[in-house]
Coordinates of C-alpha atoms in Angstrom, one line a residue:
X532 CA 191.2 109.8 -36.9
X533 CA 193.5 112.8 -36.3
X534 CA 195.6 113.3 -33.3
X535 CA 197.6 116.7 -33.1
X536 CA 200.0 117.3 -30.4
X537 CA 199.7 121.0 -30.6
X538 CA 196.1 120.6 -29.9
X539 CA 195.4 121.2 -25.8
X540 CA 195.0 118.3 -23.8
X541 CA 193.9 118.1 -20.5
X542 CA 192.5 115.0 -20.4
X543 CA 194.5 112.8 -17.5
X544 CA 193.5 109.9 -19.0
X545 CA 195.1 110.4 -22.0
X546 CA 198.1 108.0 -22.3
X547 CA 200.2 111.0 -24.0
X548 CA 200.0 114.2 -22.4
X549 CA 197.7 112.4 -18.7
X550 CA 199.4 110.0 -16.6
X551 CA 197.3 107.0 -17.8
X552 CA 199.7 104.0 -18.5
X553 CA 199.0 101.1 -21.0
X554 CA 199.6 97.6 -20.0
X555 CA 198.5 94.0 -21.1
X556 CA 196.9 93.5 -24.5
X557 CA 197.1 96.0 -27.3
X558 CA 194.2 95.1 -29.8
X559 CA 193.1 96.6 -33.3
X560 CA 189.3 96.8 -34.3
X561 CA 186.6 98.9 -35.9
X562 CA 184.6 101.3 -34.2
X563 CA 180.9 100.8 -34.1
X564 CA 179.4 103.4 -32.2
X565 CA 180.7 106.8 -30.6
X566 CA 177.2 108.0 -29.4
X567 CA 178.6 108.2 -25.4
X568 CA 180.7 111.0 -24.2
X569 CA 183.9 110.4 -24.4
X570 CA 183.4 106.4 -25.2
X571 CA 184.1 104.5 -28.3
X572 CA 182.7 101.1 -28.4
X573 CA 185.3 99.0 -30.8
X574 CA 184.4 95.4 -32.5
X575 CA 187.1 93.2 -32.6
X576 CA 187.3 89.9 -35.0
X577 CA 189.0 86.7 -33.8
X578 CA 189.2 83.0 -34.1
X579 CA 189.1 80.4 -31.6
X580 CA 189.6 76.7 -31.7
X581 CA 187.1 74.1 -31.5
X582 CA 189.2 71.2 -30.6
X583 CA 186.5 68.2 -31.1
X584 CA 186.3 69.3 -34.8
X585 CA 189.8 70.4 -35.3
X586 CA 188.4 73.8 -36.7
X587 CA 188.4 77.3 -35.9
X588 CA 185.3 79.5 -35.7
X589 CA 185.0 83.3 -36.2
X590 CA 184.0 85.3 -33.0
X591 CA 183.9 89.4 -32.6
X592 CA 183.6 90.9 -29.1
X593 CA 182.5 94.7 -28.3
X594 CA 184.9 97.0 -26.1
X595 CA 184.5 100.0 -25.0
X596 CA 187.2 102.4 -24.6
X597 CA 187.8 105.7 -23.9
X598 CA 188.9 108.7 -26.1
X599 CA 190.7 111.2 -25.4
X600 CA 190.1 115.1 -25.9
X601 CA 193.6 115.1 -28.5
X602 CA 192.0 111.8 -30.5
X603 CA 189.0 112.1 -33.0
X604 CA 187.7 109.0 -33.8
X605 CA 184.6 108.7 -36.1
X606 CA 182.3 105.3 -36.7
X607 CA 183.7 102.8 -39.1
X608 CA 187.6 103.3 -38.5
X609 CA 190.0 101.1 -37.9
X610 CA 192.0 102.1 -34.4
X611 CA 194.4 100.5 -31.7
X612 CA 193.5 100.1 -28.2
X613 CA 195.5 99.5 -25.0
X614 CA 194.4 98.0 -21.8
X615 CA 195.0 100.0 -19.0
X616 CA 193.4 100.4 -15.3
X617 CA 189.6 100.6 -14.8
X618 CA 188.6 104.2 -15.7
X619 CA 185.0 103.5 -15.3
X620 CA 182.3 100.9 -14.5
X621 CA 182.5 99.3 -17.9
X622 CA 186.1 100.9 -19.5
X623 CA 189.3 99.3 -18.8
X624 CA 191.0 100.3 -22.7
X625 CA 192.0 103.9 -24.0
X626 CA 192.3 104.1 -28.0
X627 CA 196.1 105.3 -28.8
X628 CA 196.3 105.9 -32.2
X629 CA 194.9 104.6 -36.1

């Protein structure tokens, strides 16, 4: 992933150079699919307690998040994403940086 801050961005929802603000939960994940415009669809690992059997299980949700025009992001890296408003039907996170 490369961002450059000399490249032109006139994306406004870009949380750098838009006026797109990040709130709530900053995750990190793997990307698994850049096939939409625009769109990165990032797989995130957890684990979650099963309190009956006093273990934890491994879980993994997809989210998709938007990338900007001053972000490349390719499949299998590892990048951050923010939570910020609803910028679409199904994206409410912007990736920010590697």
């Amino acid at each position: 992933m490369t961002a450059s801050d000399n490249e032109a961005c006139n994306d406004k929802n870009c949380p750098r150079h838009g006026h797109l603000k990040i709130r709530g939960a900053v995750r990190t994940g793997v990307v698994v699919s850049t096939k939409a415009k625009k769109t990165a669809v990032v797989e995130i690992h957890y684990l979650r307690k099963v309190p009956k059997f006093e273990r934890l299980e491994k879980r993994k949700s997809k989210i998709h998040a938007h990338v900007p025009d001053c972000i490349k992001v390719r499949e299998g890296e590892t990048v951050r994403i923010g939570e910020c408003r609803k910028i679409s039907k199904t994206k409410s996170h912007v990736v920010i940086k590697d």
